[in-house]
């Protein structure tokens, strides 16, 4: 079953402007982990904002769990089903204490206080931020702030979380921590994850990769399918994940290694096998 469907959607920022999205039709299954990749201006963030009705299409239809996003009476419901984590966590955190910030969303939904407390406990535990619940957000690292942002979304019990370039301001450690958090959420809670990113190594961790270029879907498939077509990928100005380039260079220097490797874990395993 699909959580999100778009049917031939197009979008312009101005009536006379160029289309930022051009005739896009995709479906996102419940429980799927999808990465959407593309250069700045490719349309990936514009598409993301259609998934919870921050934007509505100039043409076409977006449907979230059976509800059209143009139904204004259902906006609260739609945004409860699809939560968004943005690029800068400081723009999303509103509480002066971590646990207060996580409680903000369910309070606005009118959830009873006892249930809010339970949701805050569960959400902070899920993102491994329980020990920071009494901290002020400004005392946290970038990666920790993003995990608090995710906890705030989780406390609203969404079916889907969209991360709109949520790792772009983080250092490698923060990116790794956040990727681990969303991967665990997807695997253990069957939460649908849509990760808008320009990091190929993040895309490689997803079930599905969508490549966007000039407001259109350019490629769509599993990470292995997408990254195996390096020449087509380069037409968008993108490249394979760094680990893929590494194993290809090893192969060019005579190392007998599988060049279809796309993840660090696969690479480590392949090298260990070479050394035994």
Short mmCIF file of N, CA, C and O in Angstrom, two decimals, residues 3-4 48-49 51-54 64 75-86 92 149-150 152-164 166 191-196:
data_model
loop_
_atom_site.label_atom_id
_atom_site.label_comp_id
_atom_site.label_asym_id
_atom_site.label_seq_id
_atom_site.Cartn_x
_atom_site.Cartn_y
_atom_site.Cartn_z
N UNK A 3 1.85 5.19 0.80
CA UNK A 3 1.61 6.29 1.72
C UNK A 3 1.52 7.61 0.97
O UNK A 3 0.76 8.50 1.33
N UNK A 4 2.29 7.73 -0.13
CA UNK A 4 2.29 8.97 -0.93
C UNK A 4 2.21 8.60 -2.40
O UNK A 4 2.92 7.70 -2.87
N UNK A 48 9.78 17.44 -2.05
CA UNK A 48 9.60 17.04 -0.65
C UNK A 48 8.52 17.85 0.03
O UNK A 48 7.72 17.31 0.82
N UNK A 49 8.46 19.13 -0.27
CA UNK A 49 7.48 20.01 0.37
C UNK A 49 6.05 19.74 -0.12
O UNK A 49 5.09 20.23 0.48
N UNK A 51 4.99 16.63 -0.18
CA UNK A 51 4.60 15.39 0.49
C UNK A 51 3.77 15.60 1.75
O UNK A 51 3.11 14.68 2.21
N UNK A 52 3.86 16.81 2.34
CA UNK A 52 2.98 17.07 3.49
C UNK A 52 2.24 18.40 3.32
O UNK A 52 1.86 19.04 4.29
N UNK A 53 2.03 18.77 2.07
CA UNK A 53 1.17 19.90 1.70
C UNK A 53 1.72 21.26 2.11
O UNK A 53 0.96 22.23 2.22
N UNK A 54 3.04 21.37 2.33
CA UNK A 54 3.62 22.70 2.46
C UNK A 54 3.48 23.43 1.13
O UNK A 54 3.27 24.65 1.09
N UNK A 64 -1.91 11.71 0.00
CA UNK A 64 -1.22 11.19 1.18
C UNK A 64 -2.17 10.27 1.93
O UNK A 64 -3.19 10.73 2.47
N UNK A 75 -5.49 19.34 6.21
CA UNK A 75 -4.06 19.68 6.31
C UNK A 75 -3.45 19.19 7.61
O UNK A 75 -2.33 18.66 7.63
N UNK A 76 -4.15 19.38 8.72
CA UNK A 76 -3.64 18.94 10.02
C UNK A 76 -3.44 17.43 10.01
O UNK A 76 -2.44 16.91 10.53
N UNK A 77 -4.39 16.73 9.42
CA UNK A 77 -4.32 15.27 9.34
C UNK A 77 -3.14 14.83 8.48
O UNK A 77 -2.39 13.91 8.85
N UNK A 78 -2.98 15.48 7.34
CA UNK A 78 -1.87 15.15 6.43
C UNK A 78 -0.52 15.36 7.11
O UNK A 78 0.37 14.51 7.03
N UNK A 79 -0.38 16.48 7.81
CA UNK A 79 0.91 16.79 8.44
C UNK A 79 1.15 15.95 9.68
O UNK A 79 2.28 15.85 10.14
N UNK A 80 0.08 15.32 10.19
CA UNK A 80 0.26 14.34 11.25
C UNK A 80 0.74 13.01 10.71
O UNK A 80 1.41 12.24 11.40
N UNK A 81 0.43 12.73 9.45
CA UNK A 81 0.85 11.48 8.80
C UNK A 81 2.27 11.58 8.25
O UNK A 81 3.00 10.59 8.22
N UNK A 82 2.64 12.78 7.76
CA UNK A 82 3.95 12.99 7.15
C UNK A 82 4.66 14.13 7.86
O UNK A 82 4.28 15.30 7.70
N UNK A 83 5.68 13.81 8.65
CA UNK A 83 6.45 14.83 9.36
C UNK A 83 7.71 15.18 8.60
O UNK A 83 8.28 14.34 7.90
N UNK A 84 8.16 16.44 8.74
CA UNK A 84 9.35 16.88 8.02
C UNK A 84 10.43 17.35 8.97
O UNK A 84 10.16 18.03 9.96
N UNK A 85 11.66 16.97 8.64
CA UNK A 85 12.85 17.43 9.35
C UNK A 85 13.66 18.26 8.35
O UNK A 85 14.03 17.76 7.29
N UNK A 86 13.93 19.51 8.70
CA UNK A 86 14.54 20.42 7.75
C UNK A 86 16.06 20.51 7.91
O UNK A 86 16.65 19.92 8.82
N UNK A 92 13.71 24.65 13.62
CA UNK A 92 12.62 23.73 13.92
C UNK A 92 12.41 23.53 15.42
O UNK A 92 11.33 23.16 15.85
N UNK A 149 14.83 16.94 16.77
CA UNK A 149 13.82 17.28 15.78
C UNK A 149 13.04 16.05 15.35
O UNK A 149 11.81 16.08 15.21
N UNK A 150 13.76 14.94 15.14
CA UNK A 150 13.10 13.69 14.77
C UNK A 150 12.21 13.21 15.91
O UNK A 150 11.08 12.74 15.69
N UNK A 152 10.66 15.02 18.05
CA UNK A 152 9.46 15.84 18.04
C UNK A 152 8.46 15.40 16.99
O UNK A 152 7.24 15.43 17.22
N UNK A 153 8.98 14.94 15.85
CA UNK A 153 8.10 14.41 14.80
C UNK A 153 7.52 13.07 15.25
O UNK A 153 6.32 12.80 15.10
N UNK A 154 8.36 12.21 15.83
CA UNK A 154 7.91 10.89 16.26
C UNK A 154 6.80 10.99 17.31
O UNK A 154 5.90 10.14 17.35
N UNK A 155 6.88 12.00 18.17
CA UNK A 155 5.88 12.17 19.22
C UNK A 155 4.49 12.45 18.64
O UNK A 155 3.49 12.31 19.35
N UNK A 156 4.43 12.80 17.36
CA UNK A 156 3.14 13.02 16.70
C UNK A 156 2.64 11.77 15.98
O UNK A 156 1.62 11.78 15.31
N UNK A 157 3.39 10.67 16.16
CA UNK A 157 3.02 9.36 15.57
C UNK A 157 2.81 9.41 14.06
O UNK A 157 1.78 8.97 13.55
N UNK A 158 3.78 9.91 13.30
CA UNK A 158 3.61 9.95 11.84
C UNK A 158 3.84 8.58 11.22
O UNK A 158 4.49 7.71 11.81
N UNK A 159 3.30 8.38 10.03
CA UNK A 159 3.58 7.17 9.28
C UNK A 159 4.85 7.33 8.44
O UNK A 159 5.46 6.34 8.05
N UNK A 160 5.19 8.58 8.17
CA UNK A 160 6.30 8.87 7.25
C UNK A 160 7.09 10.06 7.77
O UNK A 160 6.52 11.02 8.29
N UNK A 161 8.41 9.99 7.64
CA UNK A 161 9.28 11.12 7.97
C UNK A 161 10.06 11.50 6.71
O UNK A 161 10.71 10.65 6.10
N UNK A 162 9.99 12.79 6.36
CA UNK A 162 10.74 13.32 5.23
C UNK A 162 11.88 14.17 5.77
O UNK A 162 11.66 15.10 6.56
N UNK A 163 13.10 13.83 5.41
CA UNK A 163 14.27 14.61 5.82
C UNK A 163 14.73 15.44 4.62
O UNK A 163 15.21 14.89 3.63
N UNK A 164 14.53 16.75 4.72
CA UNK A 164 14.85 17.64 3.61
C UNK A 164 16.24 18.24 3.81
O UNK A 164 16.40 19.26 4.47
N UNK A 166 18.48 17.18 5.72
CA UNK A 166 18.65 17.28 7.17
C UNK A 166 20.07 17.01 7.64
O UNK A 166 20.42 17.34 8.77
N UNK A 191 8.67 2.67 9.88
CA UNK A 191 8.38 4.06 9.51
C UNK A 191 8.89 4.33 8.10
O UNK A 191 10.03 4.01 7.78
N UNK A 192 8.04 4.90 7.27
CA UNK A 192 8.46 5.28 5.92
C UNK A 192 9.45 6.44 6.02
O UNK A 192 9.19 7.44 6.70
N UNK A 193 10.59 6.30 5.36
CA UNK A 193 11.62 7.34 5.37
C UNK A 193 11.85 7.84 3.96
O UNK A 193 12.06 7.04 3.04
N UNK A 194 11.82 9.15 3.79
CA UNK A 194 12.20 9.78 2.52
C UNK A 194 13.33 10.74 2.83
O UNK A 194 13.14 11.75 3.52
N UNK A 195 14.52 10.42 2.36
CA UNK A 195 15.71 11.20 2.66
C UNK A 195 16.14 12.00 1.43
O UNK A 195 16.62 11.44 0.45
N UNK A 196 15.92 13.33 1.49
CA UNK A 196 16.36 14.22 0.42
C UNK A 196 17.81 14.58 0.70
O UNK A 196 18.11 15.19 1.75
#
